[in-house]
Amino acid sequence: MTLEAPAAAEDTLSRHRLRRIDTGKSGAPDGDGAAIPEAPREAWQGAFPLQPERRTTRARHTIYRAGEDLDGIPLVYSGWAARVRRLSDGRRQILSFILPGDLMSASAIFCDRLSFFVEAITDVRYSVSQRTQVDEVLARDPQLVRTLVSACLAEKAEVEELATDLGRRRAEERIARLFLQLKTRMEARGQISGLSFDMPLRQQHIADATGMTVIHVGRVLGTLRNDGIVHIAGGTLTITDLAALHRLSDI
Amino acid sequence: MTLEAPAAAEDTLSRHRLRRIDTGKSGAPDGDGAAIPEAPREAWQGAFPLQPERRTTRARHTIYRAGEDLDGIPLVYSGWAARVRRLSDGRRQILSFILPGDLMSASAIFCDRLSFFVEAITDVRYSVSQRTQVDEVLARDPQLVRTLVSACLAEKAEVEELATDLGRRRAEERIARLFLQLKTRMEARGQISGLSFDMPLRQQHIADATGMTVIHVGRVLGTLRNDGIVHIAGGTLTITDLAALHRLSDI
DNA sequence: CGTGGAGTTGACTGGTATCAATCCTTGTGG
DNA sequence: CCACAAGGATTGATACCAGTCAACTCCACG
């Protein structure tokens, strides 16, 4: 598990992407003040009553490299990250976004080596619970094991939905669905006001998540804005026509 | 869990797809003779030493419908099937192919309701082990639980790779990778001779697995044939230039 | 023979990608 | 405080991959 490693050197095709050393601001939904919403609201909230190690990774840096040994189970408590697969020629696919309160991957509990990278989008603070300690807790609580297996299955189902989106839906549809998904997740965290929420993703992230090019993402966002459906400004996403967004999303 | 249910009625957009009632032949890799290779060669081989119920679903029919209650854990012992997500307007995405010896989905062990359909490609014979019995076995064998969780994680990783293919690779690349994957899986089953193996998929299946249209699949297959890389004839896939296929696949 | 599924081919369209230039915003450093 | 540099967003022109529509063949089956 690597901390604070610059991503530039390894990024074959990085076109300015991830290159700059972050300065600590970058529109993150969390200030750097004291009031960090540290509590994960998920089912495994009480699962790790341990003394985890605390770490930080700055925006645009890689938190975990595919294939490395995980030295513990990481849980994000502030900032956004992404699980991403990289191809040898630099193409990238984001598998999911990791929001505060999320395990970096539910798989990490049962497996100490993952097949994808985890990259910080904003500055990310996370805790790493020691595997041996977690295993002890799990051994005493079979019900918790079930819960965590379910979390894995949920993650799997999410990726299956992503695959369907990428294989069978069109650009506008995919973006609309991404936004609705983010809205739902932010809602669950109580981090939405009206139909707006903090959303630190750059167009490049949206492109890598929806299998598009940045430029086309920009165009689609443009039409969504002109049609009065969604607009992004200053790191905030605002839904101006929820019904239309649902219509586009086929939800 | 449904048996022998025709798919036509439910298939909103089916353009001849799945419509015909199969006659029992359809180029399945299994004859209907006695010599069925029944032994799953996977890790969970000894996992279900029970008296499972045996069932059959004919080609082109639906074995399981998303959201239904699973009344047991299904293991395919002959024929090919597919896990597939359907959209409301008839578009389909195949998440993976199920070959003889495969669990219909590893998720079925920990979850009695799946989010995708399972459809028979050829005639499919499978066993259904009762959940209560399997749970008993699992309770006595924690190591087996780990193994089966790993199977789930492997299935998850496979879908993540599919998502990457669909999002970031081109048509030819995707088809090449599908073929190589099938080759590997058939090899593991000892069902390959030279560089040929039985492959009952129609172009429509390949299209639904790779996120393409049938027609474009036909074109790509045509060029692969003309370039002397792969050709399909009489339900048999033959790789005529393995190196080229690897090159295309970026493996 | 007739029917229907499956595959092939051609013409055309269209959705996205690619290339390139400009502008805006923000952080950096003098 | 201001100028500069870099990242990010927007726009235009053009190319190309893949989708759509349609016709036709081939084959298995009844």
Short mmCIF file of N, CA, C and O (backbone and C1' of nucleotides) in Angstrom, two decimals, chain A residues 20 23 25 170-171 211-213 215-216 219, chain C residues 14-21 26-28:
data_model
loop_
_atom_site.label_atom_id
_atom_site.label_comp_id
_atom_site.label_asym_id
_atom_site.label_seq_id
_atom_site.Cartn_x
_atom_site.Cartn_y
_atom_site.Cartn_z
N ARG A 20 -0.06 17.35 -12.03
CA ARG A 20 0.30 18.41 -11.12
C ARG A 20 0.28 17.96 -9.66
O ARG A 20 -0.57 17.20 -9.24
N THR A 23 -2.25 21.14 -4.37
CA THR A 23 -1.91 22.15 -3.40
C THR A 23 -2.77 22.07 -2.15
O THR A 23 -2.63 22.86 -1.24
N LYS A 25 -6.16 22.18 -2.10
CA LYS A 25 -7.49 22.78 -2.17
C LYS A 25 -8.41 21.96 -3.09
O LYS A 25 -9.21 21.17 -2.65
N ARG A 170 -26.32 4.85 -24.36
CA ARG A 170 -25.63 5.90 -25.07
C ARG A 170 -25.11 6.97 -24.12
O ARG A 170 -25.49 7.04 -22.96
N ALA A 171 -24.25 7.82 -24.71
CA ALA A 171 -23.50 8.78 -23.90
C ALA A 171 -24.38 9.55 -22.92
O ALA A 171 -24.12 9.58 -21.71
N GLY A 211 -16.80 5.78 -20.14
CA GLY A 211 -16.23 5.25 -21.38
C GLY A 211 -16.27 6.21 -22.55
O GLY A 211 -16.42 5.80 -23.70
N MET A 212 -16.14 7.49 -22.28
CA MET A 212 -16.19 8.49 -23.34
C MET A 212 -14.88 9.28 -23.37
O MET A 212 -14.02 9.09 -22.53
N THR A 213 -14.76 10.19 -24.33
CA THR A 213 -13.63 11.11 -24.33
C THR A 213 -14.03 12.37 -23.57
O THR A 213 -15.21 12.71 -23.50
N ILE A 215 -13.73 15.37 -24.41
CA ILE A 215 -14.36 16.36 -25.27
C ILE A 215 -15.84 16.07 -25.46
O ILE A 215 -16.68 16.97 -25.40
N HIS A 216 -16.14 14.82 -25.66
CA HIS A 216 -17.55 14.50 -25.86
C HIS A 216 -18.34 14.68 -24.56
O HIS A 216 -19.50 15.09 -24.60
N ARG A 219 -19.26 18.20 -24.44
CA ARG A 219 -20.39 18.51 -25.33
C ARG A 219 -21.71 18.09 -24.71
O ARG A 219 -22.68 18.86 -24.69
P DG C 14 -28.74 10.64 -39.98
"O5'" DG C 14 -27.87 10.14 -38.75
"C5'" DG C 14 -28.11 8.86 -38.20
"C4'" DG C 14 -27.14 8.63 -37.07
"C3'" DG C 14 -26.81 9.90 -36.29
"O3'" DG C 14 -26.60 9.53 -34.96
"C1'" DG C 14 -24.84 9.02 -37.17
P DG C 15 -26.96 10.51 -33.80
"O5'" DG C 15 -26.09 9.87 -32.62
"C5'" DG C 15 -26.00 8.46 -32.52
"C4'" DG C 15 -24.59 8.07 -32.11
"C3'" DG C 15 -24.02 8.87 -30.94
"O3'" DG C 15 -23.38 7.96 -30.08
"C1'" DG C 15 -22.57 9.05 -32.82
P DT C 16 -23.11 8.35 -28.59
"O5'" DT C 16 -21.53 8.38 -28.51
"C5'" DT C 16 -20.82 8.92 -29.62
"C4'" DT C 16 -19.42 8.38 -29.64
"C3'" DT C 16 -18.51 9.12 -28.68
"O3'" DT C 16 -17.44 8.28 -28.29
"C1'" DT C 16 -18.02 9.70 -30.93
P DA C 17 -16.15 8.86 -27.59
"O5'" DA C 17 -15.13 9.03 -28.80
"C5'" DA C 17 -14.72 7.87 -29.53
"C4'" DA C 17 -13.60 8.21 -30.49
"C3'" DA C 17 -12.37 8.87 -29.86
"O3'" DA C 17 -11.20 8.30 -30.43
"C1'" DA C 17 -13.27 10.28 -31.54
P DT C 18 -9.78 8.74 -29.93
"O5'" DT C 18 -9.31 9.87 -30.94
"C5'" DT C 18 -9.34 9.64 -32.33
"C4'" DT C 18 -8.90 10.87 -33.09
"C3'" DT C 18 -7.75 11.65 -32.45
"O3'" DT C 18 -6.72 11.81 -33.42
"C1'" DT C 18 -9.51 13.10 -33.04
P DC C 19 -5.26 12.34 -32.98
"O5'" DC C 19 -5.32 13.86 -33.46
"C5'" DC C 19 -5.73 14.13 -34.79
"C4'" DC C 19 -5.87 15.63 -35.00
"C3'" DC C 19 -4.81 16.48 -34.29
"O3'" DC C 19 -4.28 17.42 -35.21
"C1'" DC C 19 -6.97 17.28 -33.81
P DA C 20 -3.03 18.31 -34.81
"O5'" DA C 20 -3.72 19.72 -34.54
"C5'" DA C 20 -4.76 20.15 -35.40
"C4'" DA C 20 -5.34 21.47 -34.90
"C3'" DA C 20 -4.38 22.32 -34.07
"O3'" DA C 20 -4.45 23.67 -34.51
"C1'" DA C 20 -6.39 22.02 -32.92
P DA C 21 -3.37 24.73 -34.03
"O5'" DA C 21 -4.29 25.92 -33.54
"C5'" DA C 21 -5.50 26.21 -34.25
"C4'" DA C 21 -6.45 26.94 -33.32
"C3'" DA C 21 -5.75 27.96 -32.42
"O3'" DA C 21 -6.34 29.24 -32.58
"C1'" DA C 21 -7.19 26.55 -31.16
P DT C 26 -11.69 29.79 -10.09
"O5'" DT C 26 -10.26 29.20 -9.74
"C5'" DT C 26 -9.90 27.89 -10.21
"C4'" DT C 26 -8.44 27.65 -9.90
"C3'" DT C 26 -7.96 28.31 -8.61
"O3'" DT C 26 -7.14 27.40 -7.91
"C1'" DT C 26 -6.59 28.95 -10.38
P DG C 27 -6.68 27.69 -6.44
"O5'" DG C 27 -5.12 27.38 -6.48
"C5'" DG C 27 -4.69 26.20 -7.18
"C4'" DG C 27 -3.24 26.38 -7.58
"C3'" DG C 27 -2.31 26.81 -6.45
"O3'" DG C 27 -1.08 26.11 -6.57
"C1'" DG C 27 -2.22 28.39 -8.20
P DT C 28 0.09 26.43 -5.63
"O5'" DT C 28 1.01 27.37 -6.51
"C5'" DT C 28 1.27 26.97 -7.87
"C4'" DT C 28 2.51 27.69 -8.36
"C3'" DT C 28 3.51 28.05 -7.27
"O3'" DT C 28 4.83 27.83 -7.74
"C1'" DT C 28 2.73 30.03 -8.33
#
